[in-house]
Coordinates of C-alpha atoms in Angstrom, one line a residue:
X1 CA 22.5 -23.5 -10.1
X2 CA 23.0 -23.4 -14.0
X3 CA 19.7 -23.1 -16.0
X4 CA 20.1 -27.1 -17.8
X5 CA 21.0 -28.4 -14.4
X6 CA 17.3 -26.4 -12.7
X7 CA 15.5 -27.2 -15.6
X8 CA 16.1 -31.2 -15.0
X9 CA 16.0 -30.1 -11.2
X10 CA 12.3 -31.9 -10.5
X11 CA 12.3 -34.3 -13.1
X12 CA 15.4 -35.5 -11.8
X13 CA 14.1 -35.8 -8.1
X14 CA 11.0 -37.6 -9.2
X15 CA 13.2 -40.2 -10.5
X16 CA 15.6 -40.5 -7.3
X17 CA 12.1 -41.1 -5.8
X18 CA 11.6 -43.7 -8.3
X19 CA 13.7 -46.0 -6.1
X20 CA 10.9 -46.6 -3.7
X21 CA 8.6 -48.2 -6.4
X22 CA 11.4 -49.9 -8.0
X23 CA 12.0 -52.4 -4.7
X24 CA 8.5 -51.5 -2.9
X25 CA 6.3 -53.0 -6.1
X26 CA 9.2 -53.9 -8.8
X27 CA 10.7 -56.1 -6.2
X28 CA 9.0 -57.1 -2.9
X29 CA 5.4 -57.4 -5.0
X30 CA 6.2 -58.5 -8.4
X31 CA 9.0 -60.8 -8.7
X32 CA 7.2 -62.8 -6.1
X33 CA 5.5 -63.9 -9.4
X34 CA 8.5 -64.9 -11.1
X35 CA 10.1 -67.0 -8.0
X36 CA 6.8 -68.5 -7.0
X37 CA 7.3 -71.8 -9.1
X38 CA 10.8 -72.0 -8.2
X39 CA 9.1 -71.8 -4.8
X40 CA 6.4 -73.9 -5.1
X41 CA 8.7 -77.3 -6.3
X42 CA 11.1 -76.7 -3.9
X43 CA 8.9 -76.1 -1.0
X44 CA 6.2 -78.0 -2.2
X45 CA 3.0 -75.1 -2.0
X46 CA -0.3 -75.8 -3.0
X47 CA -1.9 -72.7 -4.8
X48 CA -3.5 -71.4 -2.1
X49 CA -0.8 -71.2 -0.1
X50 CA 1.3 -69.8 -2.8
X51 CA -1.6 -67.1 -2.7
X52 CA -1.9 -67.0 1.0
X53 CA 2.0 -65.6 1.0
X54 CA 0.6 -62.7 -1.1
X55 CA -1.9 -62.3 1.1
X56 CA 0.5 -62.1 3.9
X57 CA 2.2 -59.5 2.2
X58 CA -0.9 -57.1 1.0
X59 CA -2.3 -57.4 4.8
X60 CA 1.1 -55.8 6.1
X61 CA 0.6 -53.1 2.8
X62 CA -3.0 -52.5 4.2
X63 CA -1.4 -51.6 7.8
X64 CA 2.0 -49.9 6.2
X65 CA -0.4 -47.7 4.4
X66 CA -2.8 -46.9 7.3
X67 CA 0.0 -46.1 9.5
X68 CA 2.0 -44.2 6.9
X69 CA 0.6 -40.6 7.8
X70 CA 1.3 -41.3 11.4
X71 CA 4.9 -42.3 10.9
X72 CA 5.2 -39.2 9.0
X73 CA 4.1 -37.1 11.8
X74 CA 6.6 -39.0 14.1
X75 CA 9.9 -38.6 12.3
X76 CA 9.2 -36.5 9.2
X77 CA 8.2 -37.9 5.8
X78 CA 11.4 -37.9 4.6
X79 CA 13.0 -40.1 7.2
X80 CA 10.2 -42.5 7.3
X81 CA 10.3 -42.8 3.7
X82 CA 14.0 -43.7 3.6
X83 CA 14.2 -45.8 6.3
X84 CA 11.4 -47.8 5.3
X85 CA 13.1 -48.5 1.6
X86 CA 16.1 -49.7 4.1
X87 CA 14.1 -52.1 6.4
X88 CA 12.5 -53.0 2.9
X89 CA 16.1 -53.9 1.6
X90 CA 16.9 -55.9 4.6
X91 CA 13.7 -57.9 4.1
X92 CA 14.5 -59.2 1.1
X93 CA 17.9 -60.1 2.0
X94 CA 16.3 -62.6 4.9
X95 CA 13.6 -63.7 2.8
X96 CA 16.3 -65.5 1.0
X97 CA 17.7 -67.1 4.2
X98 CA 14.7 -69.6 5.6
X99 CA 12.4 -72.3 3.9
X100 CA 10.2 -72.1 7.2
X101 CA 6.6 -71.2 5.6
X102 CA 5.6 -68.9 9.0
X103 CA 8.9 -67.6 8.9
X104 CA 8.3 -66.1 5.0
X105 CA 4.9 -65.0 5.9
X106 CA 6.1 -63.0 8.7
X107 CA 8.9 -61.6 6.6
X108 CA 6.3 -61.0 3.3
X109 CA 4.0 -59.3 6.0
X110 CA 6.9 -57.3 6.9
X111 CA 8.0 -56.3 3.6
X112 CA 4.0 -55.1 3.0
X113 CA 4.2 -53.1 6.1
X114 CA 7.5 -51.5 5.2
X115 CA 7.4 -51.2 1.1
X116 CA 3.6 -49.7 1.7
X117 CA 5.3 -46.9 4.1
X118 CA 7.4 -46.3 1.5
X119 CA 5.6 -46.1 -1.5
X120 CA 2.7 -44.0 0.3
X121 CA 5.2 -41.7 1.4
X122 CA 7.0 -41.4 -2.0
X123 CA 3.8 -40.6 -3.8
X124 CA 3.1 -37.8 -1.5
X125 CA 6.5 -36.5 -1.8
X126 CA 6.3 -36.6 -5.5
X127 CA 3.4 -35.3 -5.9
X128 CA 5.3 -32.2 -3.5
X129 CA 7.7 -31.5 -6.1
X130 CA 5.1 -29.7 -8.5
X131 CA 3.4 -27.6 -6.0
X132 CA 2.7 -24.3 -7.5
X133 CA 2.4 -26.3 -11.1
X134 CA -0.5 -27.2 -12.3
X135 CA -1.9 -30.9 -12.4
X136 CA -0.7 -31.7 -15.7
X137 CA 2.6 -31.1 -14.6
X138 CA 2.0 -32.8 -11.3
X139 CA 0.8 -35.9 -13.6
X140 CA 3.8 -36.0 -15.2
X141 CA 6.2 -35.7 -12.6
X142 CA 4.3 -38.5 -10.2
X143 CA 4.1 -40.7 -13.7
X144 CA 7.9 -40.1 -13.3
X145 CA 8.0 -41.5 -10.1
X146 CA 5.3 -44.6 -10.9
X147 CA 8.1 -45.4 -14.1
X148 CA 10.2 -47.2 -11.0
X149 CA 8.0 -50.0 -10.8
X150 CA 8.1 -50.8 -14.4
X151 CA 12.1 -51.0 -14.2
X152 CA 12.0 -53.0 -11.0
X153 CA 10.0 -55.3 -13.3
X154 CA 12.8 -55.4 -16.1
X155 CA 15.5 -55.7 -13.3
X156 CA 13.5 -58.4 -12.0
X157 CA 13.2 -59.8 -15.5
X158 CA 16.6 -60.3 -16.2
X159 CA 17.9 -61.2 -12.6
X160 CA 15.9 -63.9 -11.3
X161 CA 16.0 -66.0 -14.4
X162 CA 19.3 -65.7 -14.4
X163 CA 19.8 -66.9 -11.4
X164 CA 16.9 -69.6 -11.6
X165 CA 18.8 -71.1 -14.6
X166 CA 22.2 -72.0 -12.5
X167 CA 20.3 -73.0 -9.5
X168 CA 16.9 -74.5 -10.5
X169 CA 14.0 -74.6 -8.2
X170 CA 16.5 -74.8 -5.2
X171 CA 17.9 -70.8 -6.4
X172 CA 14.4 -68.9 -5.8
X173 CA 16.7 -68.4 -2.2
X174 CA 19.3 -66.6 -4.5
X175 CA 16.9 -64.9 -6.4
X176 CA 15.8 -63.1 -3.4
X177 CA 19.0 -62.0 -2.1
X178 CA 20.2 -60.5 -5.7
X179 CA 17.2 -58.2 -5.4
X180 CA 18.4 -57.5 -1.5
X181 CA 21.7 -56.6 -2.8
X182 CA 20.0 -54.2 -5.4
X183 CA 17.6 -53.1 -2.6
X184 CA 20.3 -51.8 -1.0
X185 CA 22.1 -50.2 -3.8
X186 CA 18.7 -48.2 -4.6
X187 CA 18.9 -46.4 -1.3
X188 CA 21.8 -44.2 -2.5
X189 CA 19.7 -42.2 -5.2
X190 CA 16.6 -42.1 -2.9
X191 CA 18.6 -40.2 -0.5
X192 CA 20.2 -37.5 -2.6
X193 CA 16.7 -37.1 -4.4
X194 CA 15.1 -36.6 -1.0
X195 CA 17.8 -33.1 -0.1
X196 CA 16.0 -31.5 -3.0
X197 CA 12.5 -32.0 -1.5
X198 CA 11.3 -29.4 1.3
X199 CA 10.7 -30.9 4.7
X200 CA 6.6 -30.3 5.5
X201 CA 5.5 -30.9 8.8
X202 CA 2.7 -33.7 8.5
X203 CA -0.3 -31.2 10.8
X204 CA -2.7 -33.7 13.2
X205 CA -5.4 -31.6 11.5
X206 CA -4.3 -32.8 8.2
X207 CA -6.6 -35.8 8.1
X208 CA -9.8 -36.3 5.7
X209 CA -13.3 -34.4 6.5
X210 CA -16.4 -37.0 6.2
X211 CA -17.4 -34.4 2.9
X212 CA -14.0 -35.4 1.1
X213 CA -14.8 -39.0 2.4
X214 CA -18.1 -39.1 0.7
X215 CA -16.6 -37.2 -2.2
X216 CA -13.5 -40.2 -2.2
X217 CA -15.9 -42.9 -2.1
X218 CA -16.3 -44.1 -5.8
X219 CA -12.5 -43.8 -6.1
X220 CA -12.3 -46.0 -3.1
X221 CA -14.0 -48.8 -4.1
X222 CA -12.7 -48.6 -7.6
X223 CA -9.3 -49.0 -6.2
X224 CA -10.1 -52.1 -4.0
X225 CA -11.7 -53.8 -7.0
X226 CA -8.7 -52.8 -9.2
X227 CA -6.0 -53.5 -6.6
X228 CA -8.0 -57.5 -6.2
X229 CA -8.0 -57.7 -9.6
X230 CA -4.9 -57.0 -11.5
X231 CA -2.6 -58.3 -8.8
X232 CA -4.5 -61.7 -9.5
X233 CA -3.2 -61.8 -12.4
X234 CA 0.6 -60.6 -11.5
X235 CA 0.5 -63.1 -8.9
X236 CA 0.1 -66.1 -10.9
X237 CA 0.2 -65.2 -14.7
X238 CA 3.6 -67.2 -14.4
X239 CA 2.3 -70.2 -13.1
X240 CA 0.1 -70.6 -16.2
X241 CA 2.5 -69.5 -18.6
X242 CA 4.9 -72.1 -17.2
X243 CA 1.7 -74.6 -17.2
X244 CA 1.7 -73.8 -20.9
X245 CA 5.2 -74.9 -22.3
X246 CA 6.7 -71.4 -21.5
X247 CA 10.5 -72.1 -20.4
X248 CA 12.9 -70.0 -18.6
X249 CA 13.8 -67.7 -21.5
X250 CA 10.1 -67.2 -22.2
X251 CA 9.2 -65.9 -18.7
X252 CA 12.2 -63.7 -18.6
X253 CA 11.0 -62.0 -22.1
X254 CA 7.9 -61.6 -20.8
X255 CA 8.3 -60.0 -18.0
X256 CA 11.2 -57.7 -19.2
X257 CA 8.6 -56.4 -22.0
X258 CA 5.7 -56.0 -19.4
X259 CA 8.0 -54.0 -17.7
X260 CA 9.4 -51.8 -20.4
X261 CA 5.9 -51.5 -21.8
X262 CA 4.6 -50.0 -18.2
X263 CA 8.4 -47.7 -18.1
X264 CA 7.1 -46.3 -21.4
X265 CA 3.5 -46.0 -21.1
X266 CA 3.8 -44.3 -17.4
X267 CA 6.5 -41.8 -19.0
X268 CA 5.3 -41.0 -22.2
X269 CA 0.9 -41.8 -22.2
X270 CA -0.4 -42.2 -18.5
X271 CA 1.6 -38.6 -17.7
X272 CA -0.1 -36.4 -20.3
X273 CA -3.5 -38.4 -21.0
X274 CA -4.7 -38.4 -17.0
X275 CA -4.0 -34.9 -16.2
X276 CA -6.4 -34.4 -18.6
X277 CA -9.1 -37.3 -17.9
X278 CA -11.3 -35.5 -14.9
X279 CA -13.8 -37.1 -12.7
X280 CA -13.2 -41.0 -12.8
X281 CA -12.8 -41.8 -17.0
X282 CA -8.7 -42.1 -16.1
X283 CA -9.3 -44.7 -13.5
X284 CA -12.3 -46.2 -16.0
X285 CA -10.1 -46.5 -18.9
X286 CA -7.1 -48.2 -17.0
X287 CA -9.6 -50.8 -15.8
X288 CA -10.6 -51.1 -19.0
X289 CA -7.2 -51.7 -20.8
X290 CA -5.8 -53.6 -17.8
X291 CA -8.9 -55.9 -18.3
X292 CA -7.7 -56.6 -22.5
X293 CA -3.9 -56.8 -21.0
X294 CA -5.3 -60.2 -19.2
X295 CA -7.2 -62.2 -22.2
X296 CA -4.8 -62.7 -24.3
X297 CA -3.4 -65.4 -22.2
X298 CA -6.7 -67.0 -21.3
X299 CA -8.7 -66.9 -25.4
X300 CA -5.5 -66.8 -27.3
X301 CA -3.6 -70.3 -28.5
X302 CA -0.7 -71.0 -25.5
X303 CA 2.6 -69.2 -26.5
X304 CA 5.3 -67.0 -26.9
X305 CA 2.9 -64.6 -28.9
X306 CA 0.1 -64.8 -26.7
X307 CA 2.0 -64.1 -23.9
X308 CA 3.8 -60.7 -25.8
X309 CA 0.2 -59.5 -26.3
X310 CA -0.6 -59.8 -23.0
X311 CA 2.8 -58.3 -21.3
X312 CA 2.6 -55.6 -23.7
X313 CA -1.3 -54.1 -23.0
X314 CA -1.5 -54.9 -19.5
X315 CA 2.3 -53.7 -18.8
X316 CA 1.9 -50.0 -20.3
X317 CA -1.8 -49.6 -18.6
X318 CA -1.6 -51.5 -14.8
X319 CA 0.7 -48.6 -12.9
X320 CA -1.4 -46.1 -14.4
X321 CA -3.7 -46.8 -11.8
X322 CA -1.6 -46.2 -8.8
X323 CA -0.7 -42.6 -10.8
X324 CA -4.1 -42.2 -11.7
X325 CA -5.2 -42.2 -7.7
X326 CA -2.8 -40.1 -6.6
X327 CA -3.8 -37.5 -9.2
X328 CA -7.0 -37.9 -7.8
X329 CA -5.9 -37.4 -4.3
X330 CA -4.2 -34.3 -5.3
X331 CA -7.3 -32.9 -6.7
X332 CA -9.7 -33.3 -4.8
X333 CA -7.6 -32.6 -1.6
X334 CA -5.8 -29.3 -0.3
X335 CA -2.1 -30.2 0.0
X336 CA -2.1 -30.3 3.8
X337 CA -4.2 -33.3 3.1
X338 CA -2.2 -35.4 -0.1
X339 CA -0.5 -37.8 1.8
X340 CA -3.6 -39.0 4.2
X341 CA -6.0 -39.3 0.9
X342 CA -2.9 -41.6 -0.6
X343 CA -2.2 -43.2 2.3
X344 CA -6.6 -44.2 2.4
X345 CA -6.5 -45.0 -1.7
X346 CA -3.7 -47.2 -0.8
X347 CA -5.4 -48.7 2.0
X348 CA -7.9 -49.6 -0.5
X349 CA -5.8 -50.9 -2.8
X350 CA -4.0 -52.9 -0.6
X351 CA -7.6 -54.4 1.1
X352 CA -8.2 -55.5 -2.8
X353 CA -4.6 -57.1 -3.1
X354 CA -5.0 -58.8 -0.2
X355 CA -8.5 -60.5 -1.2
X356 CA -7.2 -61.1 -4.7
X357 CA -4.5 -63.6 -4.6
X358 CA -6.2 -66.1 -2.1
X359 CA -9.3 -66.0 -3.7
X360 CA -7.7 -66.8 -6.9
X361 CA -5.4 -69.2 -5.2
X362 CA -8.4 -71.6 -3.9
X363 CA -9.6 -71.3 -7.7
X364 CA -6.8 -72.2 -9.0
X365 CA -6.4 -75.4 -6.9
X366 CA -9.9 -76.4 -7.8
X367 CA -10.2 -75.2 -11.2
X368 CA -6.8 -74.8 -13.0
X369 CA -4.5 -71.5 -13.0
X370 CA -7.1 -69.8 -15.8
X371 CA -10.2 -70.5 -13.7
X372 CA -8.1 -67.9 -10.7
X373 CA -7.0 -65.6 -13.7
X374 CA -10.8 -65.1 -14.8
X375 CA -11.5 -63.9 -11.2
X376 CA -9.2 -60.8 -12.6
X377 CA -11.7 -60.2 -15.5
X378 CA -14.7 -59.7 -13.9
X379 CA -12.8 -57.1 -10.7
X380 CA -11.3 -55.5 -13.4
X381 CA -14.9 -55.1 -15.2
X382 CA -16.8 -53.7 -12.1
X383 CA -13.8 -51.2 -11.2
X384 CA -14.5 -50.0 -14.2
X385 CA -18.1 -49.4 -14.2
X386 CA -17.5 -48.3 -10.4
X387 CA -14.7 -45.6 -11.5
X388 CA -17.4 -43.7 -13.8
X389 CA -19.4 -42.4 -10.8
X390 CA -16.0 -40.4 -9.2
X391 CA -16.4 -36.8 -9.6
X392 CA -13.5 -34.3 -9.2
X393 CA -14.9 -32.8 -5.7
X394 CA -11.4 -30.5 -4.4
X395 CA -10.7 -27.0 -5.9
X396 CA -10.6 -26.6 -9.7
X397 CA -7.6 -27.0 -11.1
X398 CA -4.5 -25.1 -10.3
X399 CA -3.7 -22.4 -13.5
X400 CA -0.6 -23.3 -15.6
X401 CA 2.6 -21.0 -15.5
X402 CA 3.1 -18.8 -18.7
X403 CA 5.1 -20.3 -20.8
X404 CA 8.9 -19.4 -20.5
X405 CA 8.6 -19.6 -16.4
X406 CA 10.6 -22.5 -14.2
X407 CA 7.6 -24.3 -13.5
X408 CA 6.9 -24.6 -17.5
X409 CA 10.2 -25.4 -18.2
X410 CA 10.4 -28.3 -15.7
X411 CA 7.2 -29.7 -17.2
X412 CA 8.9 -29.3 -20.4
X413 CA 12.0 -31.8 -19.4
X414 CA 9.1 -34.5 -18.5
X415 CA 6.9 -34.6 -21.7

C-alpha cells in the first residue's frame, strides 16, 4: 500500500464506520423529531403518545445494547454489526408502510433493538482501529466515527422537508422510506470499512469485574441523566418551534445547522479537547454546553434567530457525549473488555432516553411543549454535577508513538 493511501488508512475506516451512526441515531432517532408533527396531524397523537413511540424505541435500544456483547460472541462483531445496520434499513422502509399505532411501536422498538446493536458494536470497533495509539489518537478517530450522526442529521434535514412540502402531513410515510432507501445505500461503505478492521474474538471472560463496576458508576449515572435529558429536547424541539411560527423552511435550516454544527464540533473540538479532559470534566462540560444549547429556545423571543442559537450550541456539544463515554470505556477498561463497558454506558443511556421523552410527553400535554423541554434543563444540570465525581480507574494512559511513526501519522490525517 502507498504511504498517502496508509496514512488515510484508519481515518478512512472510522468514517466507513460512520454509516452506523448516520441511520442508527441520524435516522432511526432523530428525524423521528422532524416527522413527528407530520405524524401527529395525520394520525392524530396526543403528546404523550408522540413520546410513548420514543419510548418504544429507546426500550428496544436498552435491550439492543444489553444484548450487543452477546451477539458479538455468537457471529463475530463484524457480522453482527453489519447485519444489524441492514435489519435497521429494512425497518425504516416498513415504518413507512402502516398507520396502525401498535404496528409503529413494534417496528420503533425494533429499530432500538437493531440501531443499538449497531452503534454499540461500531463504537467498539472504532475505538479497535487505534489500538497501539494512544488515547488522544483513539479520541480522534471514535470522534470520527460519532461525526455520522451529525450528517445523518443534515441528510435528514434536507430530505424529509423536502418531501413533507409535496405531501403535507399525509408524506411523514414518504419521509420514512427516503431514509430506508438511504439506509440501504449506507450499507455499502460500512462493509468495505469493516475488511480493514481485524476480526477479535468477543472472550465469555471479557465481561466487567464488580471493581470496574464500582469504578464505572458515576459515568453511569451521568449517562442515564444525560441520555433523559437531551433526547427531550431532540424529541420535541420541533414541535415548539412549529408552535412558534417556524415553517417548513425554518425547521429544515435548523436542523441542517444542528447537524453541521455537531459534524464539525465532533471532528475538529470534541476529538482533541476530551482526550485530554481526564476523570469526568469531558462528560461535565458536555452537560454543561448541552444544557446552554437548550435555552435559547425557551428565554429567547420565538424565531429564526433563536432557534440558530440553539441548533448551533447544542448541535456541536450533544454527540460529544456518546464520544466522550466511549473514551471513558477505553480507559478505564483493558481492551478485552471495550465493547461490554460500551455496550453498559449505552445501556445507561438508552434507560435515560427511554424515561425522557414520556416524561416530557405527559408535560407537554399538561403544560405546553416548553414546560417538557424544561424537564431537559434540570437532567442536563444534575449529569453535570454527577459527571464530576468519575475518576479515570483503568491503566494510565497508553504512551504516544514518536513522531514520524504510522500510528502518528494516522493521527496526523484526523486533527
Amino acid at each position: 500500500m502507498s504511504r498517502p493511501l496508509s496514512r488515510w488508512r484508519d481515518p478512512l475506516t472510522a468514517l466507513g464506520l460512520a454509516a452506523g451512526p448516520v441511520v442508527a441515531l441520524g435516522f432511526t432517532r432523530f428525524a423521528y423529531a422532524l416527522l413527528l408533527p407530520a405524524m401527529r396531524g395525520d394520525l392524530h397523537w396526543t403528546y404523550a403518545q408522540a413520546g410513548g413511540m420514543n419510548t418504544a424505541n429507546a426500550a428496544g435500544y436498552v435491550i439492543g445494547a444489553g444484548t450487543a456483547v452477546l451477539w458479538a460472541r455468537w457471529i463475530g462483531d463484524r457480522a453482527a454489526f453489519l447485519g444489524a445496520l441492514a435489519v435497521s434499513a429494512l425497518v425504516l422502509l416498513l415504518t413507512g408502510t402502516t398507520a396502525d399505532y401498535p404496528a409503529l411501536s413494534l417496528l420503533r422498538f425494533a429499530g432500538g433493538v437493531t440501531t443499538a446493536v449497531s452503534f454499540v458494536l461500531g463504537s467498539a470497533l472504532a475505538a479497535r482501529i487505534a489500538a497501539g495509539g494512544g488515547h488522544r489518537r483513539a479520541a480522534s478517530l471514535v470522534a470520527l466515527y460519532m461525526a455520522g450522526v451529525g450528517v445523518g442529521v443534515v441528510l435528514s434535514g434536507v430530505l424529509v422537508p423536502s418531501v413533507l412540502a409535496d405531501g403535507g402531513d399525509a408524506g411523514w410515510r414518504a419521509g420514512w422510506l427516503t431514509l430506508g432507501v438511504v439506509a440501504v445505500l449506507a450499507v455499502v461503505p460500512a462493509l468495505l470499512a469493516l475488511r480493514r478492521v481485524p476480526p477479535v474474538a468477543v472472550a465469555a471472560g471479557s465481561g466487567l469485574s464488580r471493581a470496574a463496576l464500582t469504578g464505572l458508576a458515576p459515568g453511569i449515572a451521568w449517562y442515564v441523566l444525560f441520555g433523559a435529558g437531551y433526547v427531550s429536547y431532540m424529541t420535541f424541539v420541533i414541535a415548539l418551534l412549529r408552535e412558534q411560527g417556524l415553517g417548513t423552511s425554518g425547521t429544515a435550516t435548523f436542523f441542517v445547522v444542528l447537524g453541521l454544527a455537531s459534524v464539525l464540533a465532533t471532528l475538529f473540538v470534541w476529538g482533541r479537547l476530551i482526550g485530554r479532559l481526564p476523570g469526568g470534566r469531558a462528560p461535565a462540560l458536555v452537560s454543561l454546553l448541552v444544557l446552554l444549547g437548550v435555552l435559547p429556545v425557551l428565554l429567547l423571543p420565538a424565531g429564526l434567530p433563536a432557534a440558530l442559537v440553539s441548533a448551533a450550541v447544542f448541535g456541536s456539544s450533544f454527540m460529544a457525549g456518546p464520544t466522550a463515554a466511549t473514551v471513558l470505556a477505553r480507559r478505564a477498561l483493558p481492551p478485552a473488555g471495550w465493547t461490554a463497558g460500551i455496550a453498559l454506558l449505552t445501556v445507561a443511556f438508552s434507560v435515560g432516553q427511554a424515561i425522557g421523552p414520556l416524561v416530557s410527553g405527559v408535560l407537554s400535554d399538561s403544560g405546553g411543549v416548553a414546560v417538557g423541554l424544561w424537564l431537559s434543563v434540570g437532567l442536563l444540570a444534575a449529569a453535570g454535577l454527577v459527571a464530576l465525581f468519575q475518576r479515570d480507574t483503568g491503566p494510565t494512559a497508553e504512551p504516544e508513538r514518536p513522531a514520524g511513526s504510522p500510528d502518528r501519522a494516522a493521527a496526523a490525517a484526523v486533527r
